[in-house]
CSV table of C-alpha atoms in Angstrom, one decimal:
chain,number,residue,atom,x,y,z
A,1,UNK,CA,216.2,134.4,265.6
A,2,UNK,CA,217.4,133.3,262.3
A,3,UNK,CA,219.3,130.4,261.8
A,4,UNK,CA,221.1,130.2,259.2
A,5,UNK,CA,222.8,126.7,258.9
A,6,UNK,CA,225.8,125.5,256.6
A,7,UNK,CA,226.5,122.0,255.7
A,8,UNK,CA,229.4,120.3,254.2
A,9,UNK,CA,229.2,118.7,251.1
A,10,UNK,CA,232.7,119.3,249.5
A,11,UNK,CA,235.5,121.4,249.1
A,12,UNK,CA,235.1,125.0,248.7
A,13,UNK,CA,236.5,126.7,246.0
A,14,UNK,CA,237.5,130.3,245.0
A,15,UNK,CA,237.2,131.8,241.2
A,16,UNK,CA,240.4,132.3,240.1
A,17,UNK,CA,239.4,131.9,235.5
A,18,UNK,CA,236.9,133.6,233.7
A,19,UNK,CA,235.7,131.0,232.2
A,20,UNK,CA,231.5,130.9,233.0
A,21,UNK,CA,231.6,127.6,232.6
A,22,UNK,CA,234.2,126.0,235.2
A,23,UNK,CA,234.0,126.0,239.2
A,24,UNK,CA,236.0,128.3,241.2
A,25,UNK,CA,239.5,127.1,241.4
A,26,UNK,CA,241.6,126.0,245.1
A,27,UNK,CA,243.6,128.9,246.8
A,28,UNK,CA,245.2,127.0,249.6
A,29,UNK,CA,247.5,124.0,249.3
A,30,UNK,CA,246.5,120.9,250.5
A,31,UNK,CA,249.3,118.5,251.4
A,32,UNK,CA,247.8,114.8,251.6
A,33,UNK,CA,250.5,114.3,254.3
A,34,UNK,CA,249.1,115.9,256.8
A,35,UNK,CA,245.9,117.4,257.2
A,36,UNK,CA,242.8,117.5,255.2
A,37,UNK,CA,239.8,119.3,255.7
A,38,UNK,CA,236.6,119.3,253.9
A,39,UNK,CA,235.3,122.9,253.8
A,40,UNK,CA,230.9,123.4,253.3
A,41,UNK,CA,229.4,124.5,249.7
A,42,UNK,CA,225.7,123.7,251.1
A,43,UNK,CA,224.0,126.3,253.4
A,44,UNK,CA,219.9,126.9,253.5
A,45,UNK,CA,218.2,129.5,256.1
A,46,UNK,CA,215.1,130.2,257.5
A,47,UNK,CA,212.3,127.6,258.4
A,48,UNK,CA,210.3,126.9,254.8
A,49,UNK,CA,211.2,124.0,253.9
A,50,UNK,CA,209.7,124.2,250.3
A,51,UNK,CA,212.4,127.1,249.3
A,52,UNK,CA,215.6,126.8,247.7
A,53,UNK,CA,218.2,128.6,249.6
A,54,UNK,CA,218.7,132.9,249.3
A,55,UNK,CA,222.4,133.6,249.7
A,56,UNK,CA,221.7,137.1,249.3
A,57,UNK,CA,222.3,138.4,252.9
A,58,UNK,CA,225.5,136.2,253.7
A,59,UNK,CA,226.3,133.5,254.8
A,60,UNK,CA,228.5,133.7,257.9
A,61,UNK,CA,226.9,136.2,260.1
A,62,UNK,CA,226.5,135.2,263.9
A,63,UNK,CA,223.3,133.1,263.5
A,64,UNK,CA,225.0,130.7,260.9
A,65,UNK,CA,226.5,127.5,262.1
A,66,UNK,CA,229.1,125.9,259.9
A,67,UNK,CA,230.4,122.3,259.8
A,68,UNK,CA,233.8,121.1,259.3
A,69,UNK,CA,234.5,117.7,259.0
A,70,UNK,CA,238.5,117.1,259.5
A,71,UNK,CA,240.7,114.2,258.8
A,72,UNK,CA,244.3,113.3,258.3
A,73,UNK,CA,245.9,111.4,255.4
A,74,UNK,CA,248.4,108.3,256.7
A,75,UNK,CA,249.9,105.5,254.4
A,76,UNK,CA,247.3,106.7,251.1
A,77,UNK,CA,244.4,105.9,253.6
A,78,UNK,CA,242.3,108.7,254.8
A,79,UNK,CA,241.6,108.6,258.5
A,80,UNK,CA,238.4,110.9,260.4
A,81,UNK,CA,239.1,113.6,262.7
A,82,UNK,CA,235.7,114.2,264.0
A,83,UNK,CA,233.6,117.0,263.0
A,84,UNK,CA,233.7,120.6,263.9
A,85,UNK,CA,230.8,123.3,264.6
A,86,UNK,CA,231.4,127.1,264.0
A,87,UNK,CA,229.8,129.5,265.6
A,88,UNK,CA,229.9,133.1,266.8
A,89,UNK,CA,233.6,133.1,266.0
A,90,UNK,CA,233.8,129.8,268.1
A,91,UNK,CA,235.2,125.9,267.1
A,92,UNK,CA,234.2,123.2,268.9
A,93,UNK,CA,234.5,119.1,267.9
A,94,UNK,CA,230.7,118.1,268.6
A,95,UNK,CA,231.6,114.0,267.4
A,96,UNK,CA,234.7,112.3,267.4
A,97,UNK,CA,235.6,109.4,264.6
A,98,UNK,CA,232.6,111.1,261.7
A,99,UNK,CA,232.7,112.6,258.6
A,100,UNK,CA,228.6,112.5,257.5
A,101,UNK,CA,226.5,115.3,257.9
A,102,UNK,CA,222.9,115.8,256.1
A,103,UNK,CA,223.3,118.8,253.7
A,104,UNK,CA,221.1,121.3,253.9
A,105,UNK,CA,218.2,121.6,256.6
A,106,UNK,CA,215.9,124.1,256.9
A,107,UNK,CA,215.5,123.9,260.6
A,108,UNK,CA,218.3,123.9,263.6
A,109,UNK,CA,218.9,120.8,263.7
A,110,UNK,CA,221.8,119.0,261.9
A,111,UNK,CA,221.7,114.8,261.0
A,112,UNK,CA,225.1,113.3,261.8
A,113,UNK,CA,226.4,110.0,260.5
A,114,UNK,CA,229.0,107.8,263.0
A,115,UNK,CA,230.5,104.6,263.3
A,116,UNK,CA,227.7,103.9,265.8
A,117,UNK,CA,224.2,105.0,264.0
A,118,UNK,CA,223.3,109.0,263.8
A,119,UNK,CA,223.4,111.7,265.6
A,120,UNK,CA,221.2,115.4,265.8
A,121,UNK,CA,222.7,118.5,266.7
A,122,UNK,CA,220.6,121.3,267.7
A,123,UNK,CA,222.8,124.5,266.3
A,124,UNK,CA,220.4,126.9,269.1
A,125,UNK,CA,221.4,124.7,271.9
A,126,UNK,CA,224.3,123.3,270.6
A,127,UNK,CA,223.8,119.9,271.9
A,128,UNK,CA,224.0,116.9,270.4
A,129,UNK,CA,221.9,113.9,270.9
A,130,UNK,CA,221.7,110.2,269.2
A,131,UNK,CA,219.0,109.9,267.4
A,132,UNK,CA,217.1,106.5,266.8
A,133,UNK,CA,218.1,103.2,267.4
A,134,UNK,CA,220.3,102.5,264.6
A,135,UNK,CA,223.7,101.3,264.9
A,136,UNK,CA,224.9,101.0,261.4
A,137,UNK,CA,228.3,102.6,260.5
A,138,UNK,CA,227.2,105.7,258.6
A,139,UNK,CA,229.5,107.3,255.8
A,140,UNK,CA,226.9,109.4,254.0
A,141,UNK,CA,223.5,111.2,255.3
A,142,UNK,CA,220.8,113.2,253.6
A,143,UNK,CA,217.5,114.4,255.0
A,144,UNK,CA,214.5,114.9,253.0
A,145,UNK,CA,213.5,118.4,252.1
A,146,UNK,CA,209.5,117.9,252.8
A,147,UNK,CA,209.7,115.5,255.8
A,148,UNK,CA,211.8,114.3,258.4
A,149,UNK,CA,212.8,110.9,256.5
A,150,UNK,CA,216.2,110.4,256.1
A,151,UNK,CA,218.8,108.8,253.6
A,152,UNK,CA,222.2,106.6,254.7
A,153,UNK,CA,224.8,105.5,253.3
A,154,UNK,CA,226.6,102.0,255.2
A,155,UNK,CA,230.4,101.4,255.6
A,156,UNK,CA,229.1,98.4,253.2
A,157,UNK,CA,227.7,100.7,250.5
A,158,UNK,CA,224.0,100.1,251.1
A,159,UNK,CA,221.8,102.7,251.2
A,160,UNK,CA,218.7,102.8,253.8
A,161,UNK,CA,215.8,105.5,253.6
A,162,UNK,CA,215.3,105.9,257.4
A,163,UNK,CA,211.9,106.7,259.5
A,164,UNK,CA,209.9,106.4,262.5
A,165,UNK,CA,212.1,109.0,264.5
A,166,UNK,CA,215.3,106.9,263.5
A,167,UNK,CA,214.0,103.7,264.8
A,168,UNK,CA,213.3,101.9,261.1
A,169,UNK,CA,215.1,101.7,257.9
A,170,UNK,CA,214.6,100.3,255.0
A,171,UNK,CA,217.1,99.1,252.2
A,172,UNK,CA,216.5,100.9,249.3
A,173,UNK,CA,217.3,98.3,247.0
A,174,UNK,CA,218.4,99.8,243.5
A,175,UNK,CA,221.2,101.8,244.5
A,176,UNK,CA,223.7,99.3,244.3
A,177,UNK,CA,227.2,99.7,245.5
A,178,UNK,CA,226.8,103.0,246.2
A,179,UNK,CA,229.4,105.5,246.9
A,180,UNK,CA,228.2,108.9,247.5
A,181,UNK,CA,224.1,109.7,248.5
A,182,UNK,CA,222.5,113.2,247.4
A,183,UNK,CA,219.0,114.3,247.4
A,184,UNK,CA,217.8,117.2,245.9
A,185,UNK,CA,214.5,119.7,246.4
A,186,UNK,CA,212.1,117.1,244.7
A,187,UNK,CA,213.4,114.2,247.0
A,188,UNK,CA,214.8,112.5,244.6
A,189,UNK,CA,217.6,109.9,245.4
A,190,UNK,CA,220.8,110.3,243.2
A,191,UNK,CA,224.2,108.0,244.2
A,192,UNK,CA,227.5,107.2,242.6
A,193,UNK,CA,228.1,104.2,242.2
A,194,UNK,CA,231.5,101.9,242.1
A,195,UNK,CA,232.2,102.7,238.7
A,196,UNK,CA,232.1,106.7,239.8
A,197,UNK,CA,228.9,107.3,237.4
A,198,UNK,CA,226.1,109.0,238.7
A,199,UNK,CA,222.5,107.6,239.0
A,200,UNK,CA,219.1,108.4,239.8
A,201,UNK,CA,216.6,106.0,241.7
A,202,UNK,CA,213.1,105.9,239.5
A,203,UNK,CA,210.3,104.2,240.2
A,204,UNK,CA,211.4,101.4,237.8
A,205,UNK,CA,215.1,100.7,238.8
A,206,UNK,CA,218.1,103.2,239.2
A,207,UNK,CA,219.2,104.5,235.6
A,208,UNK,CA,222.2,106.0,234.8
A,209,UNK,CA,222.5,109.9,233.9
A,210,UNK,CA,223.3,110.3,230.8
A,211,UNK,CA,225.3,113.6,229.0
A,212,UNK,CA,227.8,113.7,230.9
A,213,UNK,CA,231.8,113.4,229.3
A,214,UNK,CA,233.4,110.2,228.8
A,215,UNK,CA,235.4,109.2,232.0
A,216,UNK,CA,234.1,111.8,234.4
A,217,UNK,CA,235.5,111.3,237.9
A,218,UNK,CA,232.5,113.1,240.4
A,219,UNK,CA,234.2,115.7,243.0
A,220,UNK,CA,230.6,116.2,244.6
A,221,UNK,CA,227.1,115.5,244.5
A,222,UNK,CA,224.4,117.7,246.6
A,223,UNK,CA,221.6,119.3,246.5
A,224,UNK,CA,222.8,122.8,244.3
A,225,UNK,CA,223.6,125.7,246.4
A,226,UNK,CA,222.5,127.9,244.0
A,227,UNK,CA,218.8,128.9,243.3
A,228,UNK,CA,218.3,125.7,241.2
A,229,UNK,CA,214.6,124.3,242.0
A,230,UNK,CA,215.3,120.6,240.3
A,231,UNK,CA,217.8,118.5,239.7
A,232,UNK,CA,221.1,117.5,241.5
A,233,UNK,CA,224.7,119.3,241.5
A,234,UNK,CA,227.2,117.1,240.1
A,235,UNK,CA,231.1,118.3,240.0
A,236,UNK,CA,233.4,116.9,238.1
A,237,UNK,CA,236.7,117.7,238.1
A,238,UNK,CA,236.2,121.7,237.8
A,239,UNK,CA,233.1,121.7,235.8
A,240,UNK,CA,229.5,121.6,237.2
A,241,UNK,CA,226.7,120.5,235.8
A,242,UNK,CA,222.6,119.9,237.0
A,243,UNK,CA,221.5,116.2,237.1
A,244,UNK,CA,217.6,115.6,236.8
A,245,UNK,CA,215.7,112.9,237.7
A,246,UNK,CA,214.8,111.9,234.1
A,247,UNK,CA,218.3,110.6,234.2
A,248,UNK,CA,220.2,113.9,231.7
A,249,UNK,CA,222.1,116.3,232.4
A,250,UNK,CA,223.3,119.7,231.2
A,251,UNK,CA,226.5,121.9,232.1
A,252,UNK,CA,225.9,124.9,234.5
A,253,UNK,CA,227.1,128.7,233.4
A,254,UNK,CA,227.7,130.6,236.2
A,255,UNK,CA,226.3,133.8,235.8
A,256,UNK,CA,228.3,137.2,237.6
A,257,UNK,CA,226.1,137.6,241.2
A,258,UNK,CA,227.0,133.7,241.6
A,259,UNK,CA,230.8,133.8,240.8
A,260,UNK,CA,231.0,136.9,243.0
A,261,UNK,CA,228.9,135.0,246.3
A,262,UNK,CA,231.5,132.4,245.8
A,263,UNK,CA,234.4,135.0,246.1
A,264,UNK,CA,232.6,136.0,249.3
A,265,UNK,CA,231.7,132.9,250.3
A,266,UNK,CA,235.8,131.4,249.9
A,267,UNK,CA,236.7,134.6,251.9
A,268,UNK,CA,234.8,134.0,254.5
A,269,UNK,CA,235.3,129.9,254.5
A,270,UNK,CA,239.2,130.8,254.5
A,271,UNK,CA,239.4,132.3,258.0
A,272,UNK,CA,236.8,129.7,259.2
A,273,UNK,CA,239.6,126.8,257.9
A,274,UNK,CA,242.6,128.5,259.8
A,275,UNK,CA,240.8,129.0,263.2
A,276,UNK,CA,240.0,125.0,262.7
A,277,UNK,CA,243.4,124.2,261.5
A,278,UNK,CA,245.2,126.2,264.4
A,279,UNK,CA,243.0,125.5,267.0
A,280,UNK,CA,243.2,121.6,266.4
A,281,UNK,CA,247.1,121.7,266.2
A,282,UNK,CA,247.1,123.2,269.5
C-alpha cells in the first residue's frame, strides 16, 4: 500500500496574485485570539528515500496521513494544543502539549518532538511509541533523508544530531541560538538564528546565507516541497526563495503546474482545517 505522508512545516497558503514570484496568499482569517493552527506545506511518498517528492497524483487521497499541530493564542504567548493525525476522513490528537514533527519521511513513520524527548508514529498502525531515551524538551525535529539520524531543536535553543535508535545525541556546536532547524535532500543543516537570519552548518563553522533582502523576517524553513534536488526553502514574508549550502541564495519563480498544485493543495488543506477546528471545539 502506498503511503503517502504529510508533514507540517508552516502555514499553507492559497494563490490569490499573479505575480510568479510571490507565495500564495491566506484565504481564511486567523484571529490570534483564539485559535491557531499550523496547516502542512511538506509531504513526500513512496519508500526511496533518495527522491524528491512527485505531487503529481495528489496529495490527500486515503493513504496520505496529514499532521496538524494546533495551539491557542492567550496574553501574546502562544500556548500547544497537541498535534493532530488525518486520515481516511478521520482526526485524532495522537500527543498532547507538542508542536514538532520531522518534515518529510519517506517511510510510515513520523518523528515527534515533546516536552518529554520524541516520539514515532507509525501512520499504517497508527500508533505511537517513544522513541529513545531522551528527555530533552523538543521544539523542532528533522530526520535525515539517507539515514535514520535525526536533528533537534531544545527549549534552550541548542541543536543535537541524534543517533543510536534515539539513545545518543550530540551537540552540534555551530548553530548557535538557534531558532528554527531544516534539513534538506543533501543533509545539510540550515537554522535561524536569534537575529532571524538564516545559516548553513559547513564543515568550517556555520556561515550566514547571503542574497537575501535587508531585514527579512523568515515565515519558514524546510526542505522545498517542490521538485528542488538542493538547497533549502526559505519564506519570507510572501516571497520564497532556495538556500544552498554554499551559504547564497536566489528567489524562486513559480512556474503554472506548481501554482495550480498549490490551488489544489489549499483546497484540499481547507476542509482538513475545519474538521480539526470543529471537531476540537466540540
Amino acid at each position: 500500500m502506498r503511503v503517502l505522508l504529510v508533514c507540517l512545516a508552516g502555514l499553507l497558503v492559497c494563490l490569490k496574485t499573479a505575480d510568479s514570484h510571490s507565495l500564495p496568499q491566506k484565504d481564511y482569517e486567523t484571529d490570534s485570539s483564539k485559535h491557531d493552527i499550523t496547516i502542512p506545506l511538506n509531504d513526500t511518498s513512496g519508500n526511496n528515500s533518495s527522491s524528491v517528492p512527485d505531487n503529481s497524483n495528489g496529495i490527500f487521497d486515503s493513504n496520505t496521513t496529514t499532521f496538524i499541530a494546533r495551539s491557542v493564542t492567550r496574553v501574546g504567548k502562544k500556548e500547544s494544543m497537541g498535534i493532530y493525525a488525518h486520515k481516511n476522513g478521520k482526526v485524532k490528537k495522537i500527543l498532547e502539549g507538542s508542536m514538532a514533527v520531522s518534515p518529510w519521511s519517506s517511510k510510515s513513520r513520523a518523528y515527534l518532538g515533546n516536552k518529554d524527548g520524541i516520539y514515532v508514529y507509525d501512520t499504517e498502525t497508527e500508533k505511537l511509541e517513544k522513541y529513545g531515551n531522551l528527555s530533552d524538551n523538543v521544539i523542532g525535529i528533522a530526520k535525515e533523508n539517507r539515514t535514520d539520524d535525526l536533528y533537534i531543536l531544545t527549549e534552550d535553543h541548542v541543536v543535537y544530531k541524534v543517533t543510536e535508535e534515539g539513545t545518543k545525541k550530540i551537540k552540534v556546536n555551530e548553530a548557535e541560538h538557534a531558532e528554527r532547524i531544516a534539513l534538506d535532500w543533501d543533509d545539510n543543516l540550515y537554522y535561524i538564528g536569534a537575529n532571524n537570519q538564516p545559516y548553513v552548518v559547513a564543515s568550517d563553522g556555520a556561515k550566514k546565507i547571503e542574497g537575501l533582502p535587508a531585514n527579512s523576517t523568515p515565515t519558514l524553513i524546510s526542505r522545498p516541497p517542490i521538485t528542488i534536488e538542493h538547497g533549502a526553502w526559505f519564506i519570507s514574508g510572501q516571497q520564497a526563495y532556495i538556500i544552498y549550502p554554499n551559504a547564497t541564495s536566489e528567489l524562486y519563480v513559480f512556474n503554472d503546474q506548481e501554482k495550480l498544485e498549490y490551488e489544489k493543495r489549499n483546497r484540499a488543506v481547507q476542509a482538513i482545517f475545519l474538521q480539526v477546528r470543529d471537531q476540537t471545539e466540540e
